[in-house]
Amino acid sequence: MSHSLHTPQDIAQALATQHAAMQAGDALPYTQVVHADDTLLSTEMAGVLQGCRMLGFLEHDAQCVARAWHAQTLRTGQFSVNDWPCTPQDFGVSPSPQANAFPACPHHLGLYAVLPDAAWVARMAHAGVPTVQLRFKSTDEVAIRQEVRAAVQAIQGTGALLFINDHWQVAIEEGAYGVHLGQEDMDEAQIETIRAAGLRLGLSTHGYAEMLRADAVSPSYIALGAVFPTTLKRMQTAPQGIGRLYAYAKLMHHYPLVAIGGIDEGRIPVVMRSGVGSIAVVRAITGATDPEAAAQTLSRWLTPQQD
């Protein structure tokens, strides 16, 4: 530890300054981030936790970072406030294929269009979009089955990979390529049933704790977001920003990664430099005057590499 960093406050303030690019949401003053039970921790770990809180990390994510920082310190033999942990083993993540891994999908999924119905799926699959997701919001079981079945049929002969959002049972029965689940969906979905059926699985994450939860399931890909502000749905977490995206992508680089949330053409280059192999878009296509032309333009930045 640097000789000038004698207290948790010293460490917290140095960390928050050094890693300002990791801030998401409101920056908090030191006086607001000290918890009573921090006194049970070492000086270094208390400082790291408090620094993460100053940067707006949710508590469960701050705890993940603090534990990883501690593991990094033990592994390297020294504590450094400058070195943000990004090594999988420090987070308890195994970068090698796990025994319970879901079937693999391409590491570079390219342009990933999230679409509201089967007609849109058909349109974008025939426009050459390599990865499509049917996000059909309904509680009508008949309508859900009709849309999933139509989407599966729509991509035949196009080469597009089709993921079904949420409706995993129908996806299995109708022969979809894969399923995409949000964190809340994981509570209700029968993960092992999806695995046994041989479908690919994609999982949404919004920070460290959710990435580690996803890793425990060994999905086919992990989605990281929301990177930028989005008005599509109310988010419980602040936009993650580029600083966090780069750290997340470095940590989980052994997975196919999909960045999502408020990404338009102008933001694609800086997002792709993070190392993700795909960018998911919604309004950039469905809100475009000419969706096919928009898909072609976006795809130029995202030509999938052969896996």
CSV table of C-alpha atoms in Angstrom, one decimal:
chain,number,residue,atom,x,y,z
A,1,MET,CA,0.0,0.0,0.0
A,2,SER,CA,1.2,3.5,-0.8
A,3,HIS,CA,2.8,5.2,2.2
A,4,SER,CA,0.3,8.1,1.7
A,5,LEU,CA,-2.7,5.9,2.0
A,6,HIS,CA,-3.0,5.3,5.7
A,7,THR,CA,-6.8,5.2,6.3
A,8,PRO,CA,-9.9,3.8,4.5
A,9,GLN,CA,-10.8,7.4,3.6
A,10,ASP,CA,-7.4,7.9,1.9
A,11,ILE,CA,-7.8,4.7,-0.1
A,12,ALA,CA,-11.5,5.5,-1.0
A,13,GLN,CA,-10.7,8.9,-2.2
A,14,ALA,CA,-7.7,7.8,-4.2
A,15,LEU,CA,-9.6,5.0,-5.7
A,16,ALA,CA,-12.6,7.2,-6.7
A,17,THR,CA,-10.2,9.7,-8.3
A,18,GLN,CA,-8.0,7.1,-10.1
A,19,HIS,CA,-11.0,5.2,-11.5
A,20,ALA,CA,-13.4,8.1,-12.2
A,21,ALA,CA,-14.3,6.4,-15.5
A,22,MET,CA,-16.0,3.7,-13.5
A,23,GLN,CA,-18.6,6.1,-12.1
A,24,ALA,CA,-22.2,5.4,-12.9
A,25,GLY,CA,-25.1,7.3,-11.4
A,26,ASP,CA,-24.4,9.8,-8.7
A,27,ALA,CA,-21.0,10.3,-7.2
A,28,LEU,CA,-21.3,10.2,-3.4
A,29,PRO,CA,-19.3,12.1,-0.8
A,30,TYR,CA,-17.2,10.0,1.5
A,31,THR,CA,-19.4,10.8,4.5
A,32,GLN,CA,-22.3,9.0,2.9
A,33,VAL,CA,-20.5,5.8,2.0
A,34,VAL,CA,-19.2,4.7,5.4
A,35,HIS,CA,-21.1,1.8,7.0
A,36,ALA,CA,-21.0,0.8,10.6
A,37,ASP,CA,-19.7,-2.7,9.8
A,38,ASP,CA,-16.8,-1.4,7.7
A,39,THR,CA,-14.8,-1.3,11.0
A,40,LEU,CA,-14.7,-5.1,10.9
A,41,LEU,CA,-12.7,-5.0,7.6
A,42,SER,CA,-9.0,-4.4,7.0
A,43,THR,CA,-8.0,-0.8,6.1
A,44,GLU,CA,-7.5,-1.8,2.4
A,45,MET,CA,-10.9,-3.5,2.0
A,46,ALA,CA,-12.8,-0.9,3.9
A,47,GLY,CA,-11.3,1.7,1.6
A,48,VAL,CA,-12.0,-0.2,-1.6
A,49,LEU,CA,-15.6,-0.8,-0.6
A,50,GLN,CA,-16.1,2.9,0.3
A,51,GLY,CA,-14.4,4.0,-2.9
A,52,CYS,CA,-16.7,1.8,-5.0
A,53,ARG,CA,-19.7,3.2,-3.2
A,54,MET,CA,-18.4,6.7,-4.0
A,55,LEU,CA,-18.4,5.7,-7.7
A,56,GLY,CA,-22.0,4.7,-7.5
A,57,PHE,CA,-21.6,0.9,-7.4
A,58,LEU,CA,-24.6,-0.9,-5.9
A,59,GLU,CA,-23.7,-2.6,-2.6
A,60,HIS,CA,-23.6,-6.2,-4.0
A,61,ASP,CA,-21.3,-5.1,-6.8
A,62,ALA,CA,-19.1,-3.1,-4.5
A,63,GLN,CA,-18.7,-6.2,-2.3
A,64,CYS,CA,-17.7,-8.3,-5.4
A,65,VAL,CA,-15.1,-5.8,-6.3
A,66,ALA,CA,-13.7,-5.6,-2.8
A,67,ARG,CA,-13.4,-9.4,-2.6
A,68,ALA,CA,-11.7,-9.5,-5.9
A,69,TRP,CA,-9.3,-6.7,-4.9
A,70,HIS,CA,-8.5,-8.7,-1.8
A,71,ALA,CA,-7.8,-11.9,-3.9
A,72,GLN,CA,-5.7,-9.8,-6.3
A,73,THR,CA,-3.7,-8.5,-3.4
A,74,LEU,CA,-3.0,-12.0,-2.1
A,75,ARG,CA,-2.1,-13.3,-5.5
A,76,THR,CA,0.3,-10.4,-6.4
A,77,GLY,CA,1.6,-9.8,-2.9
A,78,GLN,CA,0.8,-6.1,-2.8
A,79,PHE,CA,-2.1,-3.8,-2.6
A,80,SER,CA,-2.4,-1.2,-5.3
A,81,VAL,CA,-5.2,1.3,-5.6
A,82,ASN,CA,-4.3,1.8,-9.3
A,83,ASP,CA,-5.0,-1.7,-10.5
A,84,TRP,CA,-8.7,-2.4,-11.0
A,85,PRO,CA,-9.3,-6.2,-10.7
A,86,CYS,CA,-10.0,-7.8,-14.1
A,87,THR,CA,-8.5,-11.3,-13.7
A,88,PRO,CA,-11.2,-14.0,-13.7
A,89,GLN,CA,-9.7,-16.1,-10.9
A,90,ASP,CA,-9.8,-13.1,-8.5
A,91,PHE,CA,-13.6,-13.1,-9.0
A,92,GLY,CA,-13.9,-16.9,-8.7
A,93,VAL,CA,-14.6,-17.2,-12.4
A,94,SER,CA,-13.1,-20.1,-14.3
A,95,PRO,CA,-12.1,-19.0,-17.8
A,96,SER,CA,-11.9,-22.6,-19.1
A,97,PRO,CA,-15.0,-24.3,-20.4
A,98,GLN,CA,-17.0,-25.6,-17.5
A,99,ALA,CA,-18.5,-29.1,-17.3
A,100,ASN,CA,-22.0,-27.8,-17.2
A,101,ALA,CA,-21.6,-25.3,-20.1
A,102,PHE,CA,-24.5,-24.6,-22.4
A,103,PRO,CA,-23.9,-25.4,-26.1
A,104,ALA,CA,-21.6,-22.8,-27.7
A,105,CYS,CA,-22.7,-20.0,-30.0
A,106,PRO,CA,-20.4,-17.9,-32.2
A,107,HIS,CA,-18.0,-15.8,-30.2
A,108,HIS,CA,-18.9,-12.9,-32.5
A,109,LEU,CA,-22.6,-12.7,-32.9
A,110,GLY,CA,-22.4,-9.5,-34.9
A,111,LEU,CA,-25.4,-7.3,-35.1
A,112,TYR,CA,-28.1,-8.5,-32.7
A,113,ALA,CA,-31.6,-7.2,-33.4
A,114,VAL,CA,-34.1,-7.4,-30.6
A,115,LEU,CA,-37.5,-7.4,-32.3
A,116,PRO,CA,-41.2,-7.2,-31.1
A,117,ASP,CA,-42.8,-9.9,-33.3
A,118,ALA,CA,-42.3,-12.6,-35.9
A,119,ALA,CA,-42.9,-10.2,-38.8
A,120,TRP,CA,-40.0,-8.1,-37.7
A,121,VAL,CA,-37.9,-11.3,-37.2
A,122,ALA,CA,-38.6,-12.4,-40.8
A,123,ARG,CA,-37.9,-8.9,-42.1
A,124,MET,CA,-34.5,-8.6,-40.4
A,125,ALA,CA,-33.4,-12.2,-41.0
A,126,HIS,CA,-34.0,-11.8,-44.7
A,127,ALA,CA,-32.1,-8.5,-44.6
A,128,GLY,CA,-29.1,-10.4,-43.5
A,129,VAL,CA,-29.0,-9.6,-39.7
A,130,PRO,CA,-27.0,-12.5,-38.3
A,131,THR,CA,-28.6,-12.7,-34.8
A,132,VAL,CA,-32.2,-11.9,-33.9
A,133,GLN,CA,-34.2,-12.1,-30.8
A,134,LEU,CA,-38.0,-12.3,-30.6
A,135,ARG,CA,-39.1,-10.2,-27.6
A,136,PHE,CA,-42.8,-10.7,-27.8
A,137,LYS,CA,-44.6,-9.3,-24.8
A,138,SER,CA,-47.9,-11.1,-24.1
A,139,THR,CA,-49.6,-13.3,-21.6
A,140,ASP,CA,-51.8,-14.9,-24.3
A,141,GLU,CA,-50.3,-18.4,-24.6
A,142,VAL,CA,-51.9,-19.0,-28.0
A,143,ALA,CA,-50.5,-15.8,-29.4
A,144,ILE,CA,-47.0,-16.5,-27.9
A,145,ARG,CA,-46.9,-19.9,-29.5
A,146,GLN,CA,-48.0,-18.5,-32.9
A,147,GLU,CA,-45.3,-15.8,-32.8
A,148,VAL,CA,-42.5,-18.2,-31.7
A,149,ARG,CA,-43.5,-20.8,-34.3
A,150,ALA,CA,-43.7,-18.1,-37.0
A,151,ALA,CA,-40.3,-16.7,-36.0
A,152,VAL,CA,-38.7,-20.1,-36.1
A,153,GLN,CA,-40.1,-20.7,-39.6
A,154,ALA,CA,-39.2,-17.2,-40.7
A,155,ILE,CA,-35.5,-17.7,-40.3
A,156,GLN,CA,-35.3,-20.9,-42.2
A,157,GLY,CA,-32.7,-20.6,-45.0
A,158,THR,CA,-31.5,-17.2,-43.9
A,159,GLY,CA,-28.6,-18.2,-41.6
A,160,ALA,CA,-29.9,-16.1,-38.8
A,161,LEU,CA,-29.7,-17.3,-35.2
A,162,LEU,CA,-32.9,-16.9,-33.3
A,163,PHE,CA,-33.2,-16.4,-29.6
A,164,ILE,CA,-36.5,-16.3,-27.9
A,165,ASN,CA,-36.9,-13.9,-25.0
A,166,ASP,CA,-38.4,-15.3,-21.8
A,167,HIS,CA,-40.8,-17.9,-23.4
A,168,TRP,CA,-38.4,-20.8,-22.9
A,169,GLN,CA,-40.9,-23.7,-22.8
A,170,VAL,CA,-42.4,-22.7,-26.1
A,171,ALA,CA,-38.9,-22.1,-27.5
A,172,ILE,CA,-37.9,-25.7,-26.7
A,173,GLU,CA,-41.1,-27.1,-28.1
A,174,GLU,CA,-40.9,-25.1,-31.4
A,175,GLY,CA,-37.2,-25.8,-32.0
A,176,ALA,CA,-35.7,-22.3,-31.5
A,177,TYR,CA,-31.9,-22.0,-31.6
A,178,GLY,CA,-31.7,-20.4,-28.1
A,179,VAL,CA,-33.4,-18.6,-25.3
A,180,HIS,CA,-32.6,-15.2,-23.7
A,181,LEU,CA,-33.4,-14.6,-20.1
A,182,GLY,CA,-33.3,-11.6,-17.8
A,183,GLN,CA,-32.1,-11.8,-14.2
A,184,GLU,CA,-35.7,-12.0,-13.0
A,185,ASP,CA,-36.5,-14.7,-15.6
A,186,MET,CA,-33.7,-16.9,-14.1
A,187,ASP,CA,-35.7,-17.1,-10.9
A,188,GLU,CA,-38.6,-18.8,-12.6
A,189,ALA,CA,-37.1,-20.6,-15.7
A,190,GLN,CA,-36.0,-24.2,-15.4
A,191,ILE,CA,-32.4,-23.7,-16.4
A,192,GLU,CA,-31.6,-27.4,-16.4
A,193,THR,CA,-34.5,-28.2,-18.7
A,194,ILE,CA,-33.3,-25.6,-21.2
A,195,ARG,CA,-29.8,-27.1,-21.0
A,196,ALA,CA,-31.1,-30.7,-21.4
A,197,ALA,CA,-33.0,-29.6,-24.5
A,198,GLY,CA,-29.8,-28.5,-26.2
A,199,LEU,CA,-30.8,-24.8,-26.7
A,200,ARG,CA,-28.3,-22.0,-26.3
A,201,LEU,CA,-28.8,-19.6,-23.4
A,202,GLY,CA,-28.1,-15.9,-23.2
A,203,LEU,CA,-28.4,-14.0,-20.0
A,204,SER,CA,-28.7,-10.3,-19.2
A,205,THR,CA,-26.4,-8.7,-16.6
A,206,HIS,CA,-26.1,-5.3,-15.1
A,207,GLY,CA,-23.0,-5.5,-13.0
A,208,TYR,CA,-20.5,-7.7,-11.2
A,209,ALA,CA,-22.9,-9.7,-9.0
A,210,GLU,CA,-25.2,-10.5,-11.9
A,211,MET,CA,-22.2,-11.5,-14.1
A,212,LEU,CA,-21.0,-13.9,-11.4
A,213,ARG,CA,-24.5,-15.3,-11.1
A,214,ALA,CA,-24.7,-15.8,-14.8
A,215,ASP,CA,-21.2,-17.4,-14.9
A,216,ALA,CA,-22.4,-20.0,-12.4
A,217,VAL,CA,-24.9,-21.2,-15.0
A,218,SER,CA,-22.3,-21.3,-17.8
A,219,PRO,CA,-24.5,-19.7,-20.5
A,220,SER,CA,-23.8,-19.5,-24.2
A,221,TYR,CA,-23.3,-15.8,-24.1
A,222,ILE,CA,-23.6,-12.9,-21.6
A,223,ALA,CA,-25.3,-9.5,-22.4
A,224,LEU,CA,-23.8,-6.5,-20.7
A,225,GLY,CA,-25.9,-3.3,-20.2
A,226,ALA,CA,-27.4,-1.0,-20.2
A,227,VAL,CA,-24.3,0.8,-21.6
A,228,PHE,CA,-26.0,4.1,-22.3
A,229,PRO,CA,-29.3,5.6,-21.2
A,230,THR,CA,-32.3,4.0,-22.8
A,231,THR,CA,-36.0,4.9,-22.7
A,232,LEU,CA,-37.2,1.4,-23.7
A,233,LYS,CA,-37.8,0.2,-20.2
A,234,ARG,CA,-37.3,1.4,-16.7
A,235,MET,CA,-33.8,0.3,-15.5
A,236,GLN,CA,-33.1,-0.5,-11.9
A,237,THR,CA,-29.5,0.4,-12.4
A,238,ALA,CA,-27.9,3.5,-13.8
A,239,PRO,CA,-26.3,3.2,-17.3
A,240,GLN,CA,-23.0,1.4,-16.9
A,241,GLY,CA,-21.0,3.6,-19.2
A,242,ILE,CA,-17.9,2.8,-21.2
A,243,GLY,CA,-15.5,2.5,-18.3
A,244,ARG,CA,-17.4,-0.3,-16.7
A,245,LEU,CA,-18.1,-2.0,-20.0
A,246,TYR,CA,-14.4,-2.2,-20.7
A,247,ALA,CA,-13.7,-3.8,-17.3
A,248,TYR,CA,-16.6,-6.2,-17.6
A,249,ALA,CA,-15.5,-7.3,-21.1
A,250,LYS,CA,-11.9,-7.9,-20.0
A,251,LEU,CA,-13.1,-10.0,-17.0
A,252,MET,CA,-15.6,-12.1,-19.1
A,253,HIS,CA,-13.6,-12.2,-22.3
A,254,HIS,CA,-13.8,-16.0,-22.6
A,255,TYR,CA,-17.6,-15.7,-23.2
A,256,PRO,CA,-19.3,-14.4,-26.3
A,257,LEU,CA,-20.4,-10.9,-25.1
A,258,VAL,CA,-23.3,-8.7,-26.3
A,259,ALA,CA,-23.4,-5.0,-25.4
A,260,ILE,CA,-26.8,-3.5,-25.2
A,261,GLY,CA,-28.5,-0.2,-24.2
A,262,GLY,CA,-28.7,3.1,-26.1
A,263,ILE,CA,-26.1,2.1,-28.7
A,264,ASP,CA,-26.4,3.9,-32.1
A,265,GLU,CA,-24.1,4.0,-35.0
A,266,GLY,CA,-22.0,6.8,-33.6
A,267,ARG,CA,-21.3,4.9,-30.5
A,268,ILE,CA,-20.4,1.5,-32.1
A,269,PRO,CA,-16.7,2.1,-32.5
A,270,VAL,CA,-16.0,2.9,-28.9
A,271,VAL,CA,-18.2,0.0,-27.7
A,272,MET,CA,-16.5,-2.5,-30.0
A,273,ARG,CA,-13.1,-1.5,-28.7
A,274,SER,CA,-14.2,-3.0,-25.4
A,275,GLY,CA,-13.7,-6.4,-27.0
A,276,VAL,CA,-17.4,-7.4,-27.1
A,277,GLY,CA,-18.3,-9.5,-30.2
A,278,SER,CA,-21.8,-8.2,-30.7
A,279,ILE,CA,-24.1,-5.1,-30.2
A,280,ALA,CA,-27.8,-5.5,-29.6
A,281,VAL,CA,-30.1,-2.8,-30.9
A,282,VAL,CA,-33.8,-2.2,-30.7
A,283,ARG,CA,-34.8,1.3,-31.8
A,284,ALA,CA,-31.8,1.7,-34.1
A,285,ILE,CA,-33.7,-0.7,-36.4
A,286,THR,CA,-37.4,-0.7,-35.4
A,287,GLY,CA,-37.4,3.1,-35.2
A,288,ALA,CA,-35.5,3.7,-38.4
A,289,THR,CA,-37.2,5.2,-41.5
A,290,ASP,CA,-35.6,2.4,-43.6
A,291,PRO,CA,-34.9,-0.6,-41.2
A,292,GLU,CA,-33.2,-2.7,-43.9
A,293,ALA,CA,-30.8,0.1,-44.8
A,294,ALA,CA,-30.2,0.8,-41.0
A,295,ALA,CA,-29.4,-2.9,-40.5
A,296,GLN,CA,-26.9,-2.9,-43.4
A,297,THR,CA,-25.2,0.3,-42.1
A,298,LEU,CA,-24.9,-1.0,-38.6
A,299,SER,CA,-23.7,-4.4,-39.8
A,300,ARG,CA,-20.7,-2.8,-41.6
A,301,TRP,CA,-19.3,-2.0,-38.2
A,302,LEU,CA,-20.0,-5.5,-36.9
A,303,THR,CA,-19.1,-8.1,-39.6
A,304,PRO,CA,-19.0,-11.3,-37.6
A,305,GLN,CA,-15.6,-13.1,-37.5
A,306,GLN,CA,-15.5,-16.7,-38.4
A,307,ASP,CA,-15.5,-18.8,-35.1
